[in-house]
Amino acid sequence: NAGVTQTPKFRILKIGQSMTLQCTQDMNHNYMYWYRQDPGMGLKLIYYSVGAGITDKGEVPNGYNVSRSTTEDFPLRLELAAPSQTSVYFCASSPQGGYGYTFGSGTRLTVV
Amino acid sequence: KNEVEQSPQNLTAQEGEFITINCSYSVGISALHWLQQHPGGGIVSLFMLSSGKKKHGRLIATINIQEKHSSLHITASHPRDSAVYICAVSVNNAGNMLTFGGGTRLMVKP
């Protein structure tokens, strides 16, 4: 099993550009999440999904959008990138009970 | 005040030492997770616990629900244990979404 796969690993964006961070899991987990990790800060929840077709906002959703058309995929869309979105982004998944929480390897995004 | 507080923020130990990292939280939780993050690397789940104690190899995690406190212990520490250790909680009625502590940066010197 590959677990949670995130692409790309690194990206530099110019202010105002858009991009999609890809996330795929092969563990048939219902729950998927996007977190961001800023230097010296704890991870914060951007969006989450409890199943295909269902998404909801987390603590810091502004400037992002998500979709969940299949159980496996949970892409994160950045529209009009801003320097404040410079961060490391982690996708994660878990079964309903939470045991077996699995994180992707992260995407380091810099907006200049 | 953060809902999840870890101490210490930074810890340096000599190889072989016994290490304790502490986590306190101020909300009702359904579970607590200990995670490990190597420099520039991804995040790995070490433990998920809702009561008592769990052990895996040289790692031991305990939780006291009444005191809202958890500890992660590393016995016979080794330089490869050098990493950031993160405490995170699943808050009651918030599904599986995690609220994270700020992490403890551990360096084990040979």
Short mmCIF file of N, CA and C in Angstrom, two decimals, chain A residues 2-11 19-24 33-37 43 46 76 87-93 102-110, chain B residues 36-44:
data_model
loop_
_atom_site.label_atom_id
_atom_site.label_comp_id
_atom_site.label_asym_id
_atom_site.label_seq_id
_atom_site.Cartn_x
_atom_site.Cartn_y
_atom_site.Cartn_z
N ALA A 2 0.49 2.25 -0.80
CA ALA A 2 1.24 3.49 -0.84
C ALA A 2 0.85 4.40 0.31
N GLY A 3 -0.33 4.24 0.90
CA GLY A 3 -0.76 5.12 1.98
C GLY A 3 -1.38 6.39 1.41
N VAL A 4 -0.86 7.54 1.85
CA VAL A 4 -1.34 8.83 1.36
C VAL A 4 -0.25 9.44 0.49
N THR A 5 -0.59 9.73 -0.74
CA THR A 5 0.36 10.27 -1.69
C THR A 5 0.01 11.71 -2.03
N GLN A 6 0.96 12.60 -1.84
CA GLN A 6 0.78 14.02 -2.15
C GLN A 6 1.71 14.42 -3.27
N THR A 7 1.19 15.23 -4.17
CA THR A 7 2.03 15.86 -5.20
C THR A 7 1.58 17.29 -5.43
N PRO A 8 2.51 18.21 -5.76
CA PRO A 8 3.96 18.00 -5.82
C PRO A 8 4.57 18.06 -4.43
N LYS A 9 5.86 17.80 -4.32
CA LYS A 9 6.57 17.91 -3.04
C LYS A 9 7.00 19.35 -2.78
N PHE A 10 7.32 20.06 -3.82
CA PHE A 10 7.76 21.45 -3.71
C PHE A 10 7.11 22.26 -4.83
N ARG A 11 6.83 23.53 -4.54
CA ARG A 11 6.30 24.40 -5.59
C ARG A 11 6.54 25.84 -5.19
N MET A 19 -3.12 27.01 -8.14
CA MET A 19 -2.60 25.65 -8.28
C MET A 19 -3.48 24.68 -7.49
N THR A 20 -3.31 23.41 -7.81
CA THR A 20 -4.00 22.35 -7.09
C THR A 20 -2.99 21.40 -6.49
N LEU A 21 -3.12 21.18 -5.19
CA LEU A 21 -2.32 20.17 -4.50
C LEU A 21 -3.11 18.87 -4.55
N GLN A 22 -2.45 17.82 -5.04
CA GLN A 22 -3.14 16.54 -5.20
C GLN A 22 -2.92 15.66 -3.97
N CYS A 23 -3.94 14.89 -3.62
CA CYS A 23 -3.84 13.95 -2.50
C CYS A 23 -4.66 12.70 -2.85
N THR A 24 -4.02 11.56 -2.73
CA THR A 24 -4.69 10.28 -3.00
C THR A 24 -4.34 9.30 -1.90
N TYR A 33 -8.26 14.91 5.21
CA TYR A 33 -8.02 16.23 5.80
C TYR A 33 -6.91 16.94 5.05
N TRP A 34 -6.95 18.25 5.10
CA TRP A 34 -5.83 19.08 4.71
C TRP A 34 -5.45 19.95 5.89
N TYR A 35 -4.13 19.89 6.23
CA TYR A 35 -3.57 20.72 7.29
C TYR A 35 -2.45 21.56 6.71
N ARG A 36 -2.19 22.70 7.33
CA ARG A 36 -1.02 23.47 6.99
C ARG A 36 -0.15 23.66 8.22
N GLN A 37 1.16 23.68 7.99
CA GLN A 37 2.11 23.82 9.09
C GLN A 37 3.01 25.01 8.80
N LEU A 43 0.18 22.45 13.50
CA LEU A 43 -0.62 22.27 12.29
C LEU A 43 -2.03 22.79 12.53
N ILE A 46 -7.38 22.94 7.47
CA ILE A 46 -7.90 23.81 6.43
C ILE A 46 -9.31 23.35 6.03
N LEU A 76 -6.69 19.92 -3.08
CA LEU A 76 -6.82 21.24 -2.45
C LEU A 76 -6.45 22.29 -3.49
N SER A 87 3.67 27.85 3.15
CA SER A 87 3.52 26.92 4.26
C SER A 87 3.88 25.52 3.76
N VAL A 88 3.85 24.58 4.67
CA VAL A 88 3.93 23.17 4.31
C VAL A 88 2.54 22.57 4.49
N TYR A 89 2.05 21.93 3.47
CA TYR A 89 0.71 21.39 3.47
C TYR A 89 0.75 19.87 3.60
N PHE A 90 -0.04 19.36 4.52
CA PHE A 90 -0.13 17.92 4.72
C PHE A 90 -1.56 17.46 4.48
N CYS A 91 -1.67 16.43 3.67
CA CYS A 91 -2.93 15.72 3.53
C CYS A 91 -2.88 14.51 4.46
N ALA A 92 -4.01 14.13 5.00
CA ALA A 92 -4.07 12.98 5.89
C ALA A 92 -5.39 12.26 5.68
N SER A 93 -5.42 11.01 6.12
CA SER A 93 -6.66 10.26 6.06
C SER A 93 -6.78 9.38 7.29
N THR A 102 -3.12 8.56 8.95
CA THR A 102 -1.96 8.48 8.06
C THR A 102 -1.78 9.81 7.35
N PHE A 103 -0.54 10.30 7.38
CA PHE A 103 -0.22 11.58 6.75
C PHE A 103 0.55 11.36 5.46
N GLY A 104 0.36 12.26 4.52
CA GLY A 104 1.21 12.31 3.35
C GLY A 104 2.54 12.93 3.70
N SER A 105 3.45 12.97 2.72
CA SER A 105 4.81 13.44 2.98
C SER A 105 4.93 14.96 2.93
N GLY A 106 3.86 15.64 2.55
CA GLY A 106 3.86 17.09 2.61
C GLY A 106 4.20 17.76 1.29
N THR A 107 3.69 18.97 1.11
CA THR A 107 4.01 19.83 -0.03
C THR A 107 4.51 21.15 0.52
N ARG A 108 5.74 21.50 0.16
CA ARG A 108 6.30 22.78 0.61
C ARG A 108 6.02 23.82 -0.45
N LEU A 109 5.16 24.79 -0.11
CA LEU A 109 4.74 25.81 -1.06
C LEU A 109 5.28 27.17 -0.65
N THR A 110 5.88 27.85 -1.60
CA THR A 110 6.35 29.21 -1.38
C THR A 110 5.66 30.13 -2.37
N GLN B 36 5.38 11.78 15.11
CA GLN B 36 6.81 12.04 14.97
C GLN B 36 7.06 12.66 13.60
N GLN B 37 7.88 13.72 13.59
CA GLN B 37 8.22 14.37 12.33
C GLN B 37 9.73 14.57 12.28
N HIS B 38 10.37 13.89 11.32
CA HIS B 38 11.80 14.09 11.12
C HIS B 38 12.03 15.36 10.31
N PRO B 39 13.20 15.99 10.46
CA PRO B 39 13.47 17.25 9.75
C PRO B 39 13.22 17.12 8.26
N GLY B 40 12.43 18.02 7.73
CA GLY B 40 12.12 18.01 6.31
C GLY B 40 11.27 16.85 5.87
N GLY B 41 10.77 16.09 6.85
CA GLY B 41 10.07 14.88 6.49
C GLY B 41 8.59 14.90 6.78
N GLY B 42 7.99 13.78 6.52
CA GLY B 42 6.56 13.65 6.76
C GLY B 42 6.28 13.38 8.22
N ILE B 43 5.03 13.15 8.50
CA ILE B 43 4.55 12.94 9.86
C ILE B 43 4.08 11.50 10.00
N VAL B 44 4.55 10.86 11.06
CA VAL B 44 4.20 9.47 11.30
C VAL B 44 3.45 9.36 12.61
#
